[in-house]
Amino acid sequence: MNKYSRRVSRMLAMVAIGAVALTGCASNGGSEESSSSGGATTTAFGILGDQGDGGTPVAGGTLSYATYAPVTSLDPTVTQPAGATGGSEMAAVYDVLVRYDTQSQTFEPQLAKSFEESADHLTWTLKLRDGVTFSDGTPLDANAVVASINRYNQRRGANSQVYTQMVKSTEAKDGSTVVFTLNQPWRTFPAILSFGHGMIVAPSAQQGDKFTPIGAGPFTVVSLAPQQELQLKARQDYWGGAPNLEGLKFVAINAEQPKIDALKTNGVDMIYLRNAETVNAAKDEFPGYIETVSMSMVGQLNNAEGRPASDPRVRQAIAYAVDPEVLNQRARNGQGMPGTDLFQPWSIWHGETDGITPDAAKAKELVEQAKADGFNGKITYVGVNEPNAQQIALAVQAQLNAVGFDVVLENTSNITDMVKRLYVDRNYDVSFGAYSISDVAPEIRLFSSLSSTSTNNILGYKNPKMDELLGKVLSAPDETAKRAAIDEIQQLVNTDQPFLAWGAGTNFVAWNDNVYRVNPTVDGMMLFDKAFKK
């Protein structure tokens, strides 16, 4: 794969969390749930349903899972390591150094045996489990961990910029010990090792330009038909014991209602849902894992020089012109969670500062000021040729035109073209996407979306003040300090409007009543090493 193709493939994975959002074991723990002001959606987090843990595990069978964005590659530097975009698939093959326990709400060792922070908060020491091997029989030792992380950063995998900014060195001290020395304190540093950095690929995986998915996880690859089907088989010598399941099958089902229909008829065993209507319908019928995320609806603005949104008045005018409640009615049937807060009141990161209030008169005044200085009012909105996406595009166009803009809608034929247009060519003025930021370690995706150094920042927004605030969030000593720093980001966004917050949302991984002990970790990723079917 050449450099350009690798970049496009990686950006395809990245945008699956953004542009693709256009379409809209856990032992049985409780979930937190409260009403949302935006409609029927509830702000739940955790396992839903009362099916219990299933008792004595049953061996055998293949579990089929209709995910959100089927994978094209199992290379963690190419495929976004998130629940919606291949994270569960890759965790099944590679495992993770650290997992997030949704019940205790703490990060726990997985491939790692222990993880300890120094008294000055600048060093983390990771001890590996004894006797862990990759599926090719070679040992998963400290040198392999360091090599995998270095490869990940060199190839600019997701979140690599935040890692390289915060981590001074990653060293193998002995065969089972890795020491991470930080440039500044990061109390939630283990979180990043539950994503792509913690998916350790074997040294033998990369041979020249050829990558073979060889990991230390509970399953190995049987076949991969990109964007169609991935088949995995259980690994009998997995360090945690042979999986109960014989295999996993990840399949593509394009729309969310057909996924629900397939689950009802036992066509599949699990499904991933994001659209407010289908989530609300399915969560009352099936057990599963639900997570509410912030900024699942955002307006992307191209801040680059020469673009209309390089003028702060244009950005502010767009922000005041678009009412998220209108988008909710047009594209979510009133069941979404609209709002301009980065983190809404249900989130633990909601601070003292609210988002802006839509104001068409103020928007019109700002447009007139920009036109007086030569702005011609023309804006290009780039979307995907898909019904739900078109509803959002038309609603945005109508509201912007009403205050003096002249919006041209341009639809790409598919997500691949959308990726190239936004992430490679950066040829757009306004678009729609999602940041989908969980309350768990929000600093990672905030940095990825807004930092001047992040390759995943397609806004062209470079502000030293924002970079400073992101650093404050990363190094916050406690929850109160982190919330205060995020509140400062809200204040800066209200002024600068580098992007537009249009609403939060929920992701729901539903499964049939005969599926047990699928274990959720961070960002909607699922672990299957203890899962079974009855």
Tab-separated table of N, CA and C in Angstrom, residues 29-137:
chain	number	residue	atom	x	y	z
A	29	GLY	N	-24.803	-5.432	35.135
A	29	GLY	CA	-24.707	-4.296	36.039
A	29	GLY	C	-25.812	-3.332	35.736
A	30	GLY	N	-26.056	-2.436	36.618
A	30	GLY	CA	-27.081	-1.438	36.379
A	30	GLY	C	-26.598	-0.366	35.445
A	31	SER	N	-27.504	0.433	34.946
A	31	SER	CA	-27.138	1.572	34.125
A	31	SER	C	-27.706	2.819	34.751
A	32	GLU	N	-26.985	3.912	34.503
A	32	GLU	CA	-27.490	5.185	34.971
A	32	GLU	C	-28.354	5.770	33.871
A	33	GLU	N	-29.514	6.284	34.229
A	33	GLU	CA	-30.416	6.772	33.203
A	33	GLU	C	-31.209	7.943	33.740
A	34	SER	N	-31.330	8.969	32.914
A	34	SER	CA	-32.127	10.134	33.279
A	34	SER	C	-32.740	10.716	32.026
A	35	SER	N	-33.771	11.514	32.182
A	35	SER	CA	-34.456	12.063	31.021
A	35	SER	C	-33.612	13.132	30.364
A	36	SER	N	-33.732	13.235	29.053
A	36	SER	CA	-33.072	14.290	28.288
A	36	SER	C	-34.101	15.307	27.857
A	37	SER	N	-33.691	16.574	27.848
A	37	SER	CA	-34.616	17.622	27.436
A	37	SER	C	-34.860	17.604	25.941
A	38	GLY	N	-34.050	16.830	25.180
A	38	GLY	CA	-34.148	16.865	23.734
A	38	GLY	C	-35.227	15.976	23.166
A	39	GLY	N	-35.863	15.118	23.900
A	39	GLY	CA	-36.866	14.246	23.319
A	39	GLY	C	-36.922	12.941	24.065
A	40	ALA	N	-37.196	11.874	23.315
A	40	ALA	CA	-37.408	10.586	23.967
A	40	ALA	C	-36.126	9.899	24.397
A	41	THR	N	-34.991	10.343	23.859
A	41	THR	CA	-33.735	9.708	24.205
A	41	THR	C	-33.409	9.905	25.675
A	42	THR	N	-32.803	8.893	26.301
A	42	THR	CA	-32.384	9.026	27.688
A	42	THR	C	-30.872	8.959	27.781
A	43	THR	N	-30.330	9.581	28.810
A	43	THR	CA	-28.888	9.627	28.976
A	43	THR	C	-28.449	8.439	29.823
A	44	ALA	N	-28.447	7.267	29.206
A	44	ALA	CA	-28.096	6.044	29.917
A	44	ALA	C	-26.645	5.683	29.668
A	45	PHE	N	-26.096	4.891	30.596
A	45	PHE	CA	-24.739	4.404	30.459
A	45	PHE	C	-24.637	3.058	31.166
A	46	GLY	N	-24.216	2.031	30.449
A	46	GLY	CA	-24.017	0.735	31.079
A	46	GLY	C	-24.847	-0.356	30.434
A	47	ILE	N	-24.948	-1.485	31.138
A	47	ILE	CA	-25.694	-2.635	30.639
A	47	ILE	C	-27.185	-2.434	30.872
A	48	LEU	N	-27.988	-2.666	29.844
A	48	LEU	CA	-29.437	-2.615	29.958
A	48	LEU	C	-29.999	-4.039	29.935
A	49	GLY	N	-31.071	-4.249	30.656
A	49	GLY	CA	-31.700	-5.560	30.687
A	49	GLY	C	-31.380	-6.306	31.966
A	50	ASP	N	-32.138	-7.349	32.243
A	50	ASP	CA	-31.993	-8.092	33.496
A	50	ASP	C	-31.772	-9.581	33.227
A	51	GLN	N	-31.024	-9.890	32.153
A	51	GLN	CA	-30.866	-11.287	31.776
A	51	GLN	C	-29.915	-12.064	32.688
A	52	GLY	N	-29.124	-11.402	33.515
A	52	GLY	CA	-28.177	-12.099	34.373
A	52	GLY	C	-26.922	-12.487	33.611
A	53	ASP	N	-26.040	-13.282	34.265
A	53	ASP	CA	-24.756	-13.603	33.643
A	53	ASP	C	-24.776	-14.933	32.898
A	54	GLY	N	-25.900	-15.619	32.870
A	54	GLY	CA	-26.030	-16.837	32.083
A	54	GLY	C	-25.626	-18.115	32.770
A	55	GLY	N	-25.101	-18.017	33.998
A	55	GLY	CA	-24.713	-19.231	34.708
A	55	GLY	C	-23.496	-19.890	34.093
A	56	THR	N	-23.489	-21.211	34.081
A	56	THR	CA	-22.350	-21.963	33.548
A	56	THR	C	-22.203	-21.718	32.054
A	57	PRO	N	-21.009	-21.269	31.598
A	57	PRO	CA	-20.823	-20.988	30.171
A	57	PRO	C	-21.034	-22.229	29.308
A	58	VAL	N	-21.511	-21.994	28.099
A	58	VAL	CA	-21.705	-23.048	27.110
A	58	VAL	C	-20.629	-22.893	26.048
A	59	ALA	N	-19.962	-23.971	25.715
A	59	ALA	CA	-18.901	-23.928	24.709
A	59	ALA	C	-19.477	-24.159	23.317
A	60	GLY	N	-18.911	-23.451	22.348
A	60	GLY	CA	-19.269	-23.677	20.953
A	60	GLY	C	-20.086	-22.557	20.342
A	61	GLY	N	-20.275	-22.644	19.056
A	61	GLY	CA	-21.090	-21.681	18.338
A	61	GLY	C	-20.300	-20.476	17.853
A	62	THR	N	-20.880	-19.802	16.874
A	62	THR	CA	-20.298	-18.579	16.322
A	62	THR	C	-21.238	-17.423	16.594
A	63	LEU	N	-20.700	-16.326	17.099
A	63	LEU	CA	-21.490	-15.135	17.370
A	63	LEU	C	-21.354	-14.180	16.197
A	64	SER	N	-22.488	-13.734	15.650
A	64	SER	CA	-22.476	-12.807	14.516
A	64	SER	C	-22.875	-11.412	14.970
A	65	TYR	N	-22.177	-10.419	14.477
A	65	TYR	CA	-22.322	-9.037	14.944
A	65	TYR	C	-22.380	-8.100	13.739
A	66	ALA	N	-23.516	-7.411	13.586
A	66	ALA	CA	-23.659	-6.396	12.544
A	66	ALA	C	-23.195	-5.067	13.126
A	67	THR	N	-21.985	-4.686	12.797
A	67	THR	CA	-21.376	-3.492	13.373
A	67	THR	C	-21.844	-2.233	12.640
A	68	TYR	N	-21.221	-1.107	12.953
A	68	TYR	CA	-21.646	0.158	12.342
A	68	TYR	C	-20.938	0.414	11.021
A	69	ALA	N	-19.604	0.378	11.040
A	69	ALA	CA	-18.829	0.607	9.820
A	69	ALA	C	-17.898	-0.587	9.624
A	70	PRO	N	-18.228	-1.520	8.753
A	70	PRO	CA	-17.405	-2.712	8.548
A	70	PRO	C	-15.968	-2.354	8.170
A	71	VAL	N	-15.028	-3.156	8.636
A	71	VAL	CA	-13.617	-2.821	8.450
A	71	VAL	C	-13.134	-3.138	7.046
A	72	THR	N	-12.131	-2.373	6.607
A	72	THR	CA	-11.413	-2.670	5.362
A	72	THR	C	-10.031	-3.216	5.664
A	73	SER	N	-9.534	-2.948	6.876
A	73	SER	CA	-8.212	-3.394	7.280
A	73	SER	C	-8.214	-3.655	8.779
A	74	LEU	N	-7.357	-4.583	9.225
A	74	LEU	CA	-7.198	-4.856	10.651
A	74	LEU	C	-5.890	-4.285	11.185
A	75	ASP	N	-5.286	-3.389	10.447
A	75	ASP	CA	-4.107	-2.665	10.914
A	75	ASP	C	-4.592	-1.513	11.792
A	76	PRO	N	-4.241	-1.496	13.094
A	76	PRO	CA	-4.737	-0.427	13.978
A	76	PRO	C	-4.289	0.965	13.581
A	77	THR	N	-3.241	1.088	12.765
A	77	THR	CA	-2.817	2.417	12.320
A	77	THR	C	-3.651	2.908	11.148
A	78	VAL	N	-4.429	2.022	10.571
A	78	VAL	CA	-5.259	2.377	9.416
A	78	VAL	C	-6.728	2.466	9.796
A	79	THR	N	-7.183	1.543	10.615
A	79	THR	CA	-8.583	1.499	11.028
A	79	THR	C	-8.752	2.153	12.389
A	80	GLN	N	-9.727	3.066	12.482
A	80	GLN	CA	-9.964	3.788	13.741
A	80	GLN	C	-10.328	2.807	14.854
A	81	PRO	N	-9.555	2.775	15.949
A	81	PRO	CA	-9.849	1.843	17.044
A	81	PRO	C	-10.961	2.358	17.947
A	82	ALA	N	-12.189	2.293	17.458
A	82	ALA	CA	-13.367	2.715	18.213
A	82	ALA	C	-14.475	1.705	17.972
A	83	GLY	N	-15.456	1.688	18.860
A	83	GLY	CA	-16.506	0.696	18.776
A	83	GLY	C	-17.270	0.716	17.469
A	84	ALA	N	-17.439	1.895	16.887
A	84	ALA	CA	-18.219	2.016	15.659
A	84	ALA	C	-17.433	1.632	14.418
A	85	THR	N	-16.112	1.604	14.516
A	85	THR	CA	-15.308	1.550	13.296
A	85	THR	C	-14.212	0.503	13.307
A	86	GLY	N	-14.396	-0.597	13.999
A	86	GLY	CA	-13.420	-1.678	13.936
A	86	GLY	C	-12.699	-1.972	15.228
A	87	GLY	N	-12.958	-1.212	16.279
A	87	GLY	CA	-12.261	-1.438	17.539
A	87	GLY	C	-12.538	-2.797	18.143
A	88	SER	N	-13.796	-3.246	18.078
A	88	SER	CA	-14.131	-4.561	18.638
A	88	SER	C	-13.455	-5.678	17.854
A	89	GLU	N	-13.423	-5.538	16.541
A	89	GLU	CA	-12.800	-6.537	15.692
A	89	GLU	C	-11.310	-6.650	16.015
A	90	MET	N	-10.640	-5.485	16.112
A	90	MET	CA	-9.198	-5.503	16.361
A	90	MET	C	-8.872	-5.965	17.782
A	91	ALA	N	-9.705	-5.604	18.760
A	91	ALA	CA	-9.469	-6.068	20.125
A	91	ALA	C	-9.583	-7.588	20.217
A	92	ALA	N	-10.444	-8.188	19.401
A	92	ALA	CA	-10.574	-9.644	19.387
A	92	ALA	C	-9.299	-10.306	18.875
A	93	VAL	N	-8.590	-9.617	17.979
A	93	VAL	CA	-7.366	-10.170	17.391
A	93	VAL	C	-6.133	-9.836	18.231
A	94	TYR	N	-6.065	-8.596	18.751
A	94	TYR	CA	-4.852	-8.137	19.439
A	94	TYR	C	-4.990	-8.078	20.953
A	95	ASP	N	-6.229	-8.041	21.472
A	95	ASP	CA	-6.480	-7.726	22.871
A	95	ASP	C	-6.038	-6.272	23.111
A	96	VAL	N	-6.054	-5.821	24.355
A	96	VAL	CA	-5.622	-4.466	24.717
A	96	VAL	C	-4.809	-4.532	26.009
A	97	LEU	N	-3.881	-3.622	26.151
A	97	LEU	CA	-3.088	-3.587	27.378
A	97	LEU	C	-3.952	-3.263	28.587
A	98	VAL	N	-4.902	-2.365	28.381
A	98	VAL	CA	-5.753	-1.875	29.468
A	98	VAL	C	-7.198	-1.861	28.982
A	99	ARG	N	-8.137	-2.231	29.846
A	99	ARG	CA	-9.556	-2.149	29.493
A	99	ARG	C	-10.270	-1.235	30.486
A	100	TYR	N	-11.401	-0.714	30.041
A	100	TYR	CA	-12.220	0.120	30.924
A	100	TYR	C	-13.321	-0.744	31.520
A	101	ASP	N	-13.419	-0.758	32.842
A	101	ASP	CA	-14.474	-1.502	33.519
A	101	ASP	C	-15.674	-0.579	33.695
A	102	THR	N	-16.759	-0.875	33.002
A	102	THR	CA	-17.903	0.027	33.011
A	102	THR	C	-18.658	0.019	34.330
A	103	GLN	N	-18.476	-1.013	35.143
A	103	GLN	CA	-19.156	-1.059	36.433
A	103	GLN	C	-18.415	-0.244	37.493
A	104	SER	N	-17.094	-0.467	37.598
A	104	SER	CA	-16.316	0.286	38.587
A	104	SER	C	-15.902	1.655	38.055
A	105	GLN	N	-16.044	1.843	36.710
A	105	GLN	CA	-15.655	3.078	36.033
A	105	GLN	C	-14.185	3.400	36.285
A	106	THR	N	-13.355	2.372	36.144
A	106	THR	CA	-11.914	2.512	36.273
A	106	THR	C	-11.232	1.742	35.147
A	107	PHE	N	-9.988	2.128	34.862
A	107	PHE	CA	-9.189	1.404	33.883
A	107	PHE	C	-8.443	0.281	34.595
A	108	GLU	N	-8.553	-0.937	34.036
A	108	GLU	CA	-7.983	-2.120	34.655
A	108	GLU	C	-7.008	-2.793	33.696
A	109	PRO	N	-5.954	-3.451	34.230
A	109	PRO	CA	-5.027	-4.176	33.360
A	109	PRO	C	-5.727	-5.301	32.609
A	110	GLN	N	-5.306	-5.535	31.377
A	110	GLN	CA	-5.826	-6.642	30.585
A	110	GLN	C	-4.638	-7.498	30.139
A	111	LEU	N	-3.980	-7.152	29.033
A	111	LEU	CA	-2.709	-7.801	28.716
A	111	LEU	C	-1.666	-7.450	29.766
A	112	ALA	N	-1.769	-6.234	30.288
A	112	ALA	CA	-0.886	-5.835	31.383
A	112	ALA	C	-1.294	-6.571	32.653
A	113	LYS	N	-0.318	-6.788	33.535
A	113	LYS	CA	-0.594	-7.371	34.845
A	113	LYS	C	-0.816	-6.276	35.888
A	114	SER	N	-0.071	-5.172	35.741
A	114	SER	CA	-0.215	-4.045	36.661
A	114	SER	C	0.241	-2.776	35.969
A	115	PHE	N	-0.169	-1.627	36.529
A	115	PHE	CA	0.137	-0.321	35.954
A	115	PHE	C	0.198	0.664	37.115
A	116	GLU	N	1.357	1.254	37.359
A	116	GLU	CA	1.523	2.107	38.531
A	116	GLU	C	2.079	3.476	38.156
A	117	GLU	N	1.551	4.503	38.839
A	117	GLU	CA	1.957	5.890	38.616
A	117	GLU	C	2.967	6.304	39.692
A	118	SER	N	3.956	7.086	39.294
A	118	SER	CA	4.949	7.568	40.251
A	118	SER	C	4.384	8.692	41.108
A	119	ALA	N	5.067	8.997	42.193
A	119	ALA	CA	4.596	10.024	43.122
A	119	ALA	C	4.556	11.405	42.478
A	120	ASP	N	5.467	11.655	41.512
A	120	ASP	CA	5.475	12.977	40.860
A	120	ASP	C	4.572	13.020	39.634
A	121	HIS	N	3.844	11.924	39.370
A	121	HIS	CA	2.851	11.825	38.291
A	121	HIS	C	3.467	11.915	36.892
A	122	LEU	N	4.765	11.681	36.772
A	122	LEU	CA	5.430	11.803	35.478
A	122	LEU	C	5.914	10.467	34.916
A	123	THR	N	5.745	9.393	35.673
A	123	THR	CA	6.194	8.083	35.205
A	123	THR	C	5.119	7.032	35.486
A	124	TRP	N	4.860	6.205	34.484
A	124	TRP	CA	3.951	5.082	34.644
A	124	TRP	C	4.731	3.804	34.320
A	125	THR	N	4.635	2.812	35.192
A	125	THR	CA	5.353	1.548	35.002
A	125	THR	C	4.344	0.427	34.773
A	126	LEU	N	4.484	-0.224	33.622
A	126	LEU	CA	3.571	-1.301	33.237
A	126	LEU	C	4.298	-2.631	33.326
A	127	LYS	N	3.678	-3.570	34.013
A	127	LYS	CA	4.191	-4.938	34.082
A	127	LYS	C	3.293	-5.835	33.238
A	128	LEU	N	3.909	-6.668	32.402
A	128	LEU	CA	3.165	-7.577	31.538
A	128	LEU	C	2.911	-8.911	32.235
A	129	ARG	N	1.863	-9.586	31.810
A	129	ARG	CA	1.573	-10.926	32.324
A	129	ARG	C	2.656	-11.906	31.843
A	130	ASP	N	2.866	-12.917	32.610
A	130	ASP	CA	3.857	-13.935	32.250
A	130	ASP	C	3.292	-14.881	31.198
A	131	GLY	N	4.139	-15.267	30.269
A	131	GLY	CA	3.802	-16.347	29.347
A	131	GLY	C	2.837	-16.002	28.230
A	132	VAL	N	2.551	-14.716	28.011
A	132	VAL	CA	1.639	-14.344	26.921
A	132	VAL	C	2.385	-14.433	25.590
A	133	THR	N	1.760	-15.055	24.610
A	133	THR	CA	2.359	-15.164	23.280
A	133	THR	C	1.410	-14.630	22.214
A	134	PHE	N	2.009	-14.206	21.113
A	134	PHE	CA	1.226	-13.872	19.930
A	134	PHE	C	0.767	-15.181	19.267
A	135	SER	N	-0.155	-15.053	18.336
A	135	SER	CA	-0.697	-16.253	17.693
A	135	SER	C	0.330	-16.960	16.819
A	136	ASP	N	1.483	-16.301	16.517
A	136	ASP	CA	2.548	-16.984	15.769
A	136	ASP	C	3.528	-17.686	16.696
A	137	GLY	N	3.234	-17.661	18.013
A	137	GLY	CA	4.062	-18.360	18.979
A	137	GLY	C	5.168	-17.531	19.600
